[in-house]
Short mmCIF file of C-alpha atoms in Angstrom, two decimals:
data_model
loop_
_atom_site.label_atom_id
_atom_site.label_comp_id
_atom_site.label_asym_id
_atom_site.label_seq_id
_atom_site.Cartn_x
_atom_site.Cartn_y
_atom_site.Cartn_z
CA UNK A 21 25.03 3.72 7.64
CA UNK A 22 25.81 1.86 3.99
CA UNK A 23 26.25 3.98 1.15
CA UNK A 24 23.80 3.96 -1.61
CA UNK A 25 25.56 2.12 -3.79
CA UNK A 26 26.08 -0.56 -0.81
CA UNK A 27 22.71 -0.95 -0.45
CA UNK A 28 21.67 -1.47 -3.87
CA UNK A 29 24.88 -4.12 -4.30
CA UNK A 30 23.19 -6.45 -1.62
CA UNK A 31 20.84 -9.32 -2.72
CA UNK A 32 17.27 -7.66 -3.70
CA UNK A 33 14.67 -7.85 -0.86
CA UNK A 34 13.09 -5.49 1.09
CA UNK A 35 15.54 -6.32 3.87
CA UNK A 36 18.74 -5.33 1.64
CA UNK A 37 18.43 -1.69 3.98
CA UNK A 38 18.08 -3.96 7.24
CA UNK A 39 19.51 -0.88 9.08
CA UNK A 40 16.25 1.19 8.42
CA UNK A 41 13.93 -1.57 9.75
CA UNK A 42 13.32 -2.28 13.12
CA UNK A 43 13.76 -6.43 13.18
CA UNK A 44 16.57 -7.26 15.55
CA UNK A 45 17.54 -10.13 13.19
CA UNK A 46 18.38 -7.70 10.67
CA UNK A 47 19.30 -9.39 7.06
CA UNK A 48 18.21 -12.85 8.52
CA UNK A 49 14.85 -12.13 9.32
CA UNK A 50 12.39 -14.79 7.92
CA UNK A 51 11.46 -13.37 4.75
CA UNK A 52 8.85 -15.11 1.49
CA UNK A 53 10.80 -13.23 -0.93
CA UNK A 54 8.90 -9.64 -0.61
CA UNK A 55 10.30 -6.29 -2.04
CA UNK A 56 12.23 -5.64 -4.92
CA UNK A 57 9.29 -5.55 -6.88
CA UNK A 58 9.79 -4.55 -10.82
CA UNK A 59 9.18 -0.83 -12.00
CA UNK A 60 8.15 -1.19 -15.55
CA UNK A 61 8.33 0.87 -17.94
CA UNK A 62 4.64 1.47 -19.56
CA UNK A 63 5.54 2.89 -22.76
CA UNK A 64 1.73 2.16 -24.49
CA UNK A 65 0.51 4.92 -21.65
CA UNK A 66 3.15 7.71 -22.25
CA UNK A 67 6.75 8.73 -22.58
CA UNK A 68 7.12 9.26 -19.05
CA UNK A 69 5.06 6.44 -17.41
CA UNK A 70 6.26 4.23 -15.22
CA UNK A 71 4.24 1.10 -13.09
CA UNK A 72 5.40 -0.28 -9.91
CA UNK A 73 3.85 -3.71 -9.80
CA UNK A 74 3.70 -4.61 -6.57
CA UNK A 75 1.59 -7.93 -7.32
CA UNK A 76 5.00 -9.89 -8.08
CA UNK A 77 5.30 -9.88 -3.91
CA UNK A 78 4.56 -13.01 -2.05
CA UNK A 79 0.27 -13.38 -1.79
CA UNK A 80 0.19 -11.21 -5.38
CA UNK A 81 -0.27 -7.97 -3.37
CA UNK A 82 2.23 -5.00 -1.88
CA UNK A 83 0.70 -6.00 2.05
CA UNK A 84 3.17 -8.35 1.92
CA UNK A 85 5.44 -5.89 2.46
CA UNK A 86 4.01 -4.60 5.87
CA UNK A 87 3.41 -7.85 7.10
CA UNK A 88 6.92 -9.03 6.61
CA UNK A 89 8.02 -6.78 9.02
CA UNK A 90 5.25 -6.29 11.28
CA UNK A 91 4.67 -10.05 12.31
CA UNK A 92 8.42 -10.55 12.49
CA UNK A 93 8.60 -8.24 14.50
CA UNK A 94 5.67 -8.37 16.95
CA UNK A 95 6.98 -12.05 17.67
CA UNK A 96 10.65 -10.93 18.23
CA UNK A 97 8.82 -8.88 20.95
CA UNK A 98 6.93 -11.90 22.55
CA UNK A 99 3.67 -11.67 19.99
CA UNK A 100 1.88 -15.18 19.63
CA UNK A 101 -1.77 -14.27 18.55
CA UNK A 102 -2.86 -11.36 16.10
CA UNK A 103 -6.36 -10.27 14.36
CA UNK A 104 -6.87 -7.99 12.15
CA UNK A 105 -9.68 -6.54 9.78
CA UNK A 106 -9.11 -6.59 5.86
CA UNK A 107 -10.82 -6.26 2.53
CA UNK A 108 -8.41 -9.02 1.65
CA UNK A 109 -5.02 -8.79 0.94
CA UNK A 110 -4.06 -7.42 4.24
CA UNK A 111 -5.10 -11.11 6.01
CA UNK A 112 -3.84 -13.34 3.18
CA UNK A 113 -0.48 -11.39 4.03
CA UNK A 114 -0.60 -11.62 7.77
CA UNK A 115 -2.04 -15.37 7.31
CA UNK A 116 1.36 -16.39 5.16
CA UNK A 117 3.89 -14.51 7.71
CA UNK A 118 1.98 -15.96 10.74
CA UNK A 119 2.30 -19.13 8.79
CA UNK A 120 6.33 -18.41 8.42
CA UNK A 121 6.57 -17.37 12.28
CA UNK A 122 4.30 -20.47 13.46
CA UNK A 123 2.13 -17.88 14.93
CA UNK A 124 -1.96 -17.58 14.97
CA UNK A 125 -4.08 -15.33 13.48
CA UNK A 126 -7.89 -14.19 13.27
CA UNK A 127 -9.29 -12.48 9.43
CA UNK A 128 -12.10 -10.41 10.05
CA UNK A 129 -13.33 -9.73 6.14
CA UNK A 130 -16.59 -8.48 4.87
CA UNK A 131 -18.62 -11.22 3.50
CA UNK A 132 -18.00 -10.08 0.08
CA UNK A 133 -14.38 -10.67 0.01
CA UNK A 134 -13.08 -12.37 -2.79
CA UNK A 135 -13.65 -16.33 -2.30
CA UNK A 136 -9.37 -16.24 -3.57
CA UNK A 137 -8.42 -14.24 -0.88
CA UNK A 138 -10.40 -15.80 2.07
CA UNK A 139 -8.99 -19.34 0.59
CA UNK A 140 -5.37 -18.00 0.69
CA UNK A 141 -6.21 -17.08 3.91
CA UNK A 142 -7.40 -20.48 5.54
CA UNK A 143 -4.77 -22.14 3.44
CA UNK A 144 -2.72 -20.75 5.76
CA UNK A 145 -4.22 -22.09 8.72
CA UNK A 146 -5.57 -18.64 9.61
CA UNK A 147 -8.91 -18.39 11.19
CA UNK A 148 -11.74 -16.18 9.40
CA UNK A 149 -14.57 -14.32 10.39
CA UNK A 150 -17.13 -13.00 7.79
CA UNK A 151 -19.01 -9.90 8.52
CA UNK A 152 -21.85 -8.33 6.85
CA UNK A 153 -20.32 -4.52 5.67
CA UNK A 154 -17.25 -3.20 4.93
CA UNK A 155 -13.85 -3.48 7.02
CA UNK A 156 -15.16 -0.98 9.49
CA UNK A 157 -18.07 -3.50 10.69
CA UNK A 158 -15.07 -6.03 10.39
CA UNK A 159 -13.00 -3.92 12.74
CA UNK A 160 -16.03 -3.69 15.30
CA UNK A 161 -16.68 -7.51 15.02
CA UNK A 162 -12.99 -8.10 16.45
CA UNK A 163 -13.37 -5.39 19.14
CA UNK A 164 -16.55 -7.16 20.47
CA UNK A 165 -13.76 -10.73 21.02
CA UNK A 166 -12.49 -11.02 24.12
CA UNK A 167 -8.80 -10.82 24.29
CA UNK A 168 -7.70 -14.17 23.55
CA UNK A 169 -7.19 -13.00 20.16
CA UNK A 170 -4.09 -11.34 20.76
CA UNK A 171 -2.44 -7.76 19.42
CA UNK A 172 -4.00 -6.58 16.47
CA UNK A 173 -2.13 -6.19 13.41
CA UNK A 174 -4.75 -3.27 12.05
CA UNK A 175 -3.42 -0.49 9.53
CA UNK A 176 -1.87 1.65 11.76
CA UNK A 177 -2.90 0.18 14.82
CA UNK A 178 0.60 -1.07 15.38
CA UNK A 179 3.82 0.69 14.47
CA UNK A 180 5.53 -1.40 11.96
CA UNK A 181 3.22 -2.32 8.79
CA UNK A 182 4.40 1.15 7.59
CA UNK A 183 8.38 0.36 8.04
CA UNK A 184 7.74 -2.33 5.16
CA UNK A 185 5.63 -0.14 3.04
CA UNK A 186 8.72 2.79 2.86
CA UNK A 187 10.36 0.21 0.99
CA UNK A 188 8.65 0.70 -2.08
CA UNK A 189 9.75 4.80 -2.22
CA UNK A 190 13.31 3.67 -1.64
CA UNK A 191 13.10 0.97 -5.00
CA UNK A 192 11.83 3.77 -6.84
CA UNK A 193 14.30 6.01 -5.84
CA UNK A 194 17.07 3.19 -6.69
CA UNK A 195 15.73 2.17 -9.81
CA UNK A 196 15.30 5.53 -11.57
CA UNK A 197 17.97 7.00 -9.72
CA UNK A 198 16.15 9.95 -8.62
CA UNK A 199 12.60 10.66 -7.91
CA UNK A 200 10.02 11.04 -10.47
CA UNK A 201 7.38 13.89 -10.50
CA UNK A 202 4.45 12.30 -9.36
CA UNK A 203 3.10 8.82 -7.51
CA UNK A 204 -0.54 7.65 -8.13
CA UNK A 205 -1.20 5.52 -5.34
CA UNK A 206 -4.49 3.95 -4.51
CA UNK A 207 -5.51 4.87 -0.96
CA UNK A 208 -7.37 2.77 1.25
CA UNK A 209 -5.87 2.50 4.86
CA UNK A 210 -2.98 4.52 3.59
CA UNK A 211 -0.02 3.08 5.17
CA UNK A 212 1.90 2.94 1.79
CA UNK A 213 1.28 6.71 1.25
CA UNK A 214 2.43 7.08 4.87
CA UNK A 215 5.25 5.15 4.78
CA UNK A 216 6.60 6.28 1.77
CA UNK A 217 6.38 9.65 3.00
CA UNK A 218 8.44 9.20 6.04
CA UNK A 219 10.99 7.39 3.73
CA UNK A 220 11.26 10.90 1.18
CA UNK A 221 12.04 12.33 4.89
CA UNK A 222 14.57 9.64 5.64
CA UNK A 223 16.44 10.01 2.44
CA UNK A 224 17.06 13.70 2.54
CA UNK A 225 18.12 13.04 6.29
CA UNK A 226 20.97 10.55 4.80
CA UNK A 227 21.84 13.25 2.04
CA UNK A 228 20.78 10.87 -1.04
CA UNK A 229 18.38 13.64 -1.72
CA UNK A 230 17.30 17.43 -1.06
CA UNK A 231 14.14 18.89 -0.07
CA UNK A 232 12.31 18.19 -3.14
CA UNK A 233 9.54 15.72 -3.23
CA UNK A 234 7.39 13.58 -5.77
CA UNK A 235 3.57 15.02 -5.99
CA UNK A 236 1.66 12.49 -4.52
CA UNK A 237 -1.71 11.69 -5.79
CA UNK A 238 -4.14 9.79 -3.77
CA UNK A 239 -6.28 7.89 -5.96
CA UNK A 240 -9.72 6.50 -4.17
CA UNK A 241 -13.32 5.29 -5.61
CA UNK A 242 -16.02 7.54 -5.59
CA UNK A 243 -17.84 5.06 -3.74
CA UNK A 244 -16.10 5.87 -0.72
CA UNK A 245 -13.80 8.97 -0.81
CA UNK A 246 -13.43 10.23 2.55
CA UNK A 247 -9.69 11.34 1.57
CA UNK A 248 -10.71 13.41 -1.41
CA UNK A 249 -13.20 14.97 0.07
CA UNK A 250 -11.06 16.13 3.06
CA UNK A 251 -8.81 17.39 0.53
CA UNK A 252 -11.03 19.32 -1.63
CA UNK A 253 -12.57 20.41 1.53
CA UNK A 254 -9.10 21.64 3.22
CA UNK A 255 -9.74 19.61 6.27
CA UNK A 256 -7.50 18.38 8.58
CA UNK A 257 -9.18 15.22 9.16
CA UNK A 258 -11.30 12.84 6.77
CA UNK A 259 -14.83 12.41 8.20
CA UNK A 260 -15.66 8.57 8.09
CA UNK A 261 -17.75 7.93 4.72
CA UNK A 262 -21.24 6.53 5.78
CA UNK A 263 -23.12 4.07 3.77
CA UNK A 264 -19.62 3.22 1.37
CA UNK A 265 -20.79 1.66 -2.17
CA UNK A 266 -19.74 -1.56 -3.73
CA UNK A 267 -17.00 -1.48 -5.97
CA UNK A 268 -14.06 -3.85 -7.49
CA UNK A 269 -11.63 -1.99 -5.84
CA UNK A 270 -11.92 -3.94 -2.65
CA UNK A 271 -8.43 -2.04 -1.27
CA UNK A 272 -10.56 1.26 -2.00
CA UNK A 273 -13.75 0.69 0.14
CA UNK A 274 -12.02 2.02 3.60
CA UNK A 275 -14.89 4.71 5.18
CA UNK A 276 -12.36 5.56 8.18
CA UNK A 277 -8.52 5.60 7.81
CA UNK A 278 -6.83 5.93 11.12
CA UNK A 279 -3.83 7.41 9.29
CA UNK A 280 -6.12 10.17 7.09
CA UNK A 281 -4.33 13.23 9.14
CA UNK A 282 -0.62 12.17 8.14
CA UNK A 283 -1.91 11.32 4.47
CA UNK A 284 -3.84 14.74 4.09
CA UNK A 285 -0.29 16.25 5.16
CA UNK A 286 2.39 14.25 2.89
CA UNK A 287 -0.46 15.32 0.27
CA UNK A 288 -0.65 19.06 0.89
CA UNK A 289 3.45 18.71 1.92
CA UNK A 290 4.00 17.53 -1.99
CA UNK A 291 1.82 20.02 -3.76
CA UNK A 292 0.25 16.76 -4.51
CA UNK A 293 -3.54 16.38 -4.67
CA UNK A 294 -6.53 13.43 -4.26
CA UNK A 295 -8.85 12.03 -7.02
CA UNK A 296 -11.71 9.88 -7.08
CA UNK A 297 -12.79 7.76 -9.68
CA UNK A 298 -15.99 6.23 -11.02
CA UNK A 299 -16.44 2.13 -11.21
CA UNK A 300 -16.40 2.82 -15.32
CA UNK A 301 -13.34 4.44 -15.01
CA UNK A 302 -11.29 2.42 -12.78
CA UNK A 303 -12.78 -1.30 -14.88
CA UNK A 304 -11.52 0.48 -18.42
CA UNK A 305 -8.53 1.41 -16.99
CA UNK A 306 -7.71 -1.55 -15.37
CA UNK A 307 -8.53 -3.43 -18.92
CA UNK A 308 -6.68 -0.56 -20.32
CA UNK A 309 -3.98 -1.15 -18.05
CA UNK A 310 -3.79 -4.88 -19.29
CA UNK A 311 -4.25 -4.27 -22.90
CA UNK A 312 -1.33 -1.90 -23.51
CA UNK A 313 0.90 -2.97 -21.42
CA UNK A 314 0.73 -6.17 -20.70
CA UNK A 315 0.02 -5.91 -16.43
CA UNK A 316 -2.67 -7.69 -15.45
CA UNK A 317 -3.09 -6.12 -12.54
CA UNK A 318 -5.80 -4.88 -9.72
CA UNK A 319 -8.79 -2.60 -10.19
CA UNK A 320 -6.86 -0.58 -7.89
CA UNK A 321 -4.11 -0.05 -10.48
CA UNK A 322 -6.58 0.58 -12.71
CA UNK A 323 -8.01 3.17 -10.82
CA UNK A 324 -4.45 4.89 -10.68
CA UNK A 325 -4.47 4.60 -14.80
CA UNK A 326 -7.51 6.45 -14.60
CA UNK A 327 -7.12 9.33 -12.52
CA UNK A 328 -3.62 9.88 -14.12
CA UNK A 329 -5.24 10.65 -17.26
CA UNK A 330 -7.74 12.73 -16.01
CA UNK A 331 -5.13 14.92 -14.32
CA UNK A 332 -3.34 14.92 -17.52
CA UNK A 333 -6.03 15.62 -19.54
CA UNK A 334 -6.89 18.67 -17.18
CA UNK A 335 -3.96 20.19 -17.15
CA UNK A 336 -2.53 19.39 -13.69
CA UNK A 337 0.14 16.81 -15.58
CA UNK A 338 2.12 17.57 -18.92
CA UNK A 339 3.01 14.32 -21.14
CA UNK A 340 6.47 15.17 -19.97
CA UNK A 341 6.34 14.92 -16.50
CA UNK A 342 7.83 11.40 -14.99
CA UNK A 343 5.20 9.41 -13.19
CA UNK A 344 4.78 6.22 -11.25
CA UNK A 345 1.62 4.26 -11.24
CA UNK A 346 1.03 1.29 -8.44
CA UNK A 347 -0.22 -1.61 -9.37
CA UNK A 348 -0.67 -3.12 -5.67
CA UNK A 349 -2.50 -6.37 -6.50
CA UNK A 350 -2.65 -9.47 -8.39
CA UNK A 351 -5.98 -9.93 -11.13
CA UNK A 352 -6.60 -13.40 -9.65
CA UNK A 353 -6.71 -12.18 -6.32
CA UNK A 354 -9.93 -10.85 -6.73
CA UNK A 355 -11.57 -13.42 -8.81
#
């Protein structure tokens, strides 16, 4: 296994740690550029405040990341057709790398996806499917095809989404040079929070660090917050959220995460906790966001801005402590 300083000496892209990713074709596998994704400084929010602006990836949003290495390499293992469901970013990811492989694959959104997501989308030659709802009637539309459609590339439903999305633990790790003391991260499906997780484990395993581990913070909408409630609640599992509001924060409106066991775990593991925001709070902060830093980012980083400074302002955060903020999304994606 490379050294750290190896690693970071190799051309940035999230396949510079090839040997941690499970693509045969190691450092050649087809790649759009993804990973190595800025982590700015955001001065005009604190002393201590970091963003990790994950709309500079290929499609403007951090599911390029899991797609990368997912569709690479479902078709190293034979994969020709794929579906999934998504809010949006998910399929104009899948639809670019399916593009790159010269493989097909089926969109189910809700019909309220952004029109510049579901044109990315068939710009790619993907097929989509509009369903009335939210990604969970999208999910049932697919499971009603037959199976011409091929393997699903669902959060979670296949193993390798989350290899990409460790990535982004393992740039923060090499661009600070240690870990900060706390992640916001807006939770939908949750691979990213899963993913970075099991990277925390894989680092201490190759003795870059010790036991100690970032507080994550799972950041949702309070329009569907099946996460934060489990939390609050000390659950073990997150009851699906029935009847799931509208809100800006497409990423956000997920009623059932198959992954909310290991994400209510990597929270509780981290001493970390879960917050959900209002649509007033997650709009300023995403203007606020914009304004005093100069990211134009997603209502999804907003909604991280927002429940930082409520944990600040309660207490939970000092001024001091050094914190990283996702921004997973691109503004114009959701226009």
């Amino acid at each position: 296994m490379p050294s750290l300083a190896q690693v970071v000496s190799r051309p940035p892209g999230q396949f510079r740690f090839h040997e941690l990713l499970p693509t045969s074709t190691g450092p050649d596998t087809p790649s759009l550029g993804e990973g190595a994704t800025p982590l700015l400084r955001a001065a005009g929010l604190g002393p201590s405040v970091w963003v990790k602006d994950e709309a500079q990836n290929p499609t403007g949003s951090f599911k390029a990341r899991g797609m990368a290495v997912a569709v690479a390499r479902n078709v190293e293992l034979g994969g020709k057709k794929f579906h999934l469901p998504s809010n949006g970013n998910a399929g104009a990811a899948a639809a670019a790398y399916a593009a790159l492989h010269g493989v097909e694959v089926t969109v189910a959104v809700p019909a309220n996806t952004p029109e510049a997501l579901v044109a990315m989308i068939e710009l790619c030659a993907a097929r989509v499917i509009r369903v009335e709802g939210t990604i969970a009637d999208a999910s049932a539309a697919l499971a009603e095809q037959d199976d011409t459609l091929g393997f699903s590339l669902a959060t979670l439903g296949e193993p390798y989404r989350v290899e990409g999305k460790k990535i982004m633990a393992y740039e923060i790790f090499w661009d600070l040079g240690h870990l900060p003391d706390a992640i916001f991260y807006p939770t939908g499906g949750g691979t990213g929070l899963v993913g970075m997780a099991k990277a925390f484990e894989e680092m201490e395993e190759l003795g870059w660090i010790g036991p100690e581990r970032p507080r994550m913070v799972a950041v949702q909408s309070v329009e569907c917050a099946p996460i934060v409630r489990a939390f609050h609640a000390g659950a073990a599992h997150a009851e699906p959220w029935r009847d799931a509001g509208e809100t800006s924060a497409y990423g956000l409106r997920v009623p059932s995460a198959i992954g909310d066991r290991l994400m209510l775990s990597a929270l509780r593991a981290t001493a970390g906790t879960a917050i959900a925001v209002s649509e007033d709070e997650l709009v300023d902060g995403t203007s606020r966001l914009a304004s005093r830093t100069g990211i134009v980012g997603s209502p999804e980083g907003g909604a991280c801005l927002a429940g930082y400074e409520r944990l600040l302002a309660e207490g939970w955060l000092s001024p001091q402590d050094e914190v990283v903020l996702f921004n997973t999304g691109a503004a114009a994606n959701y226009r």
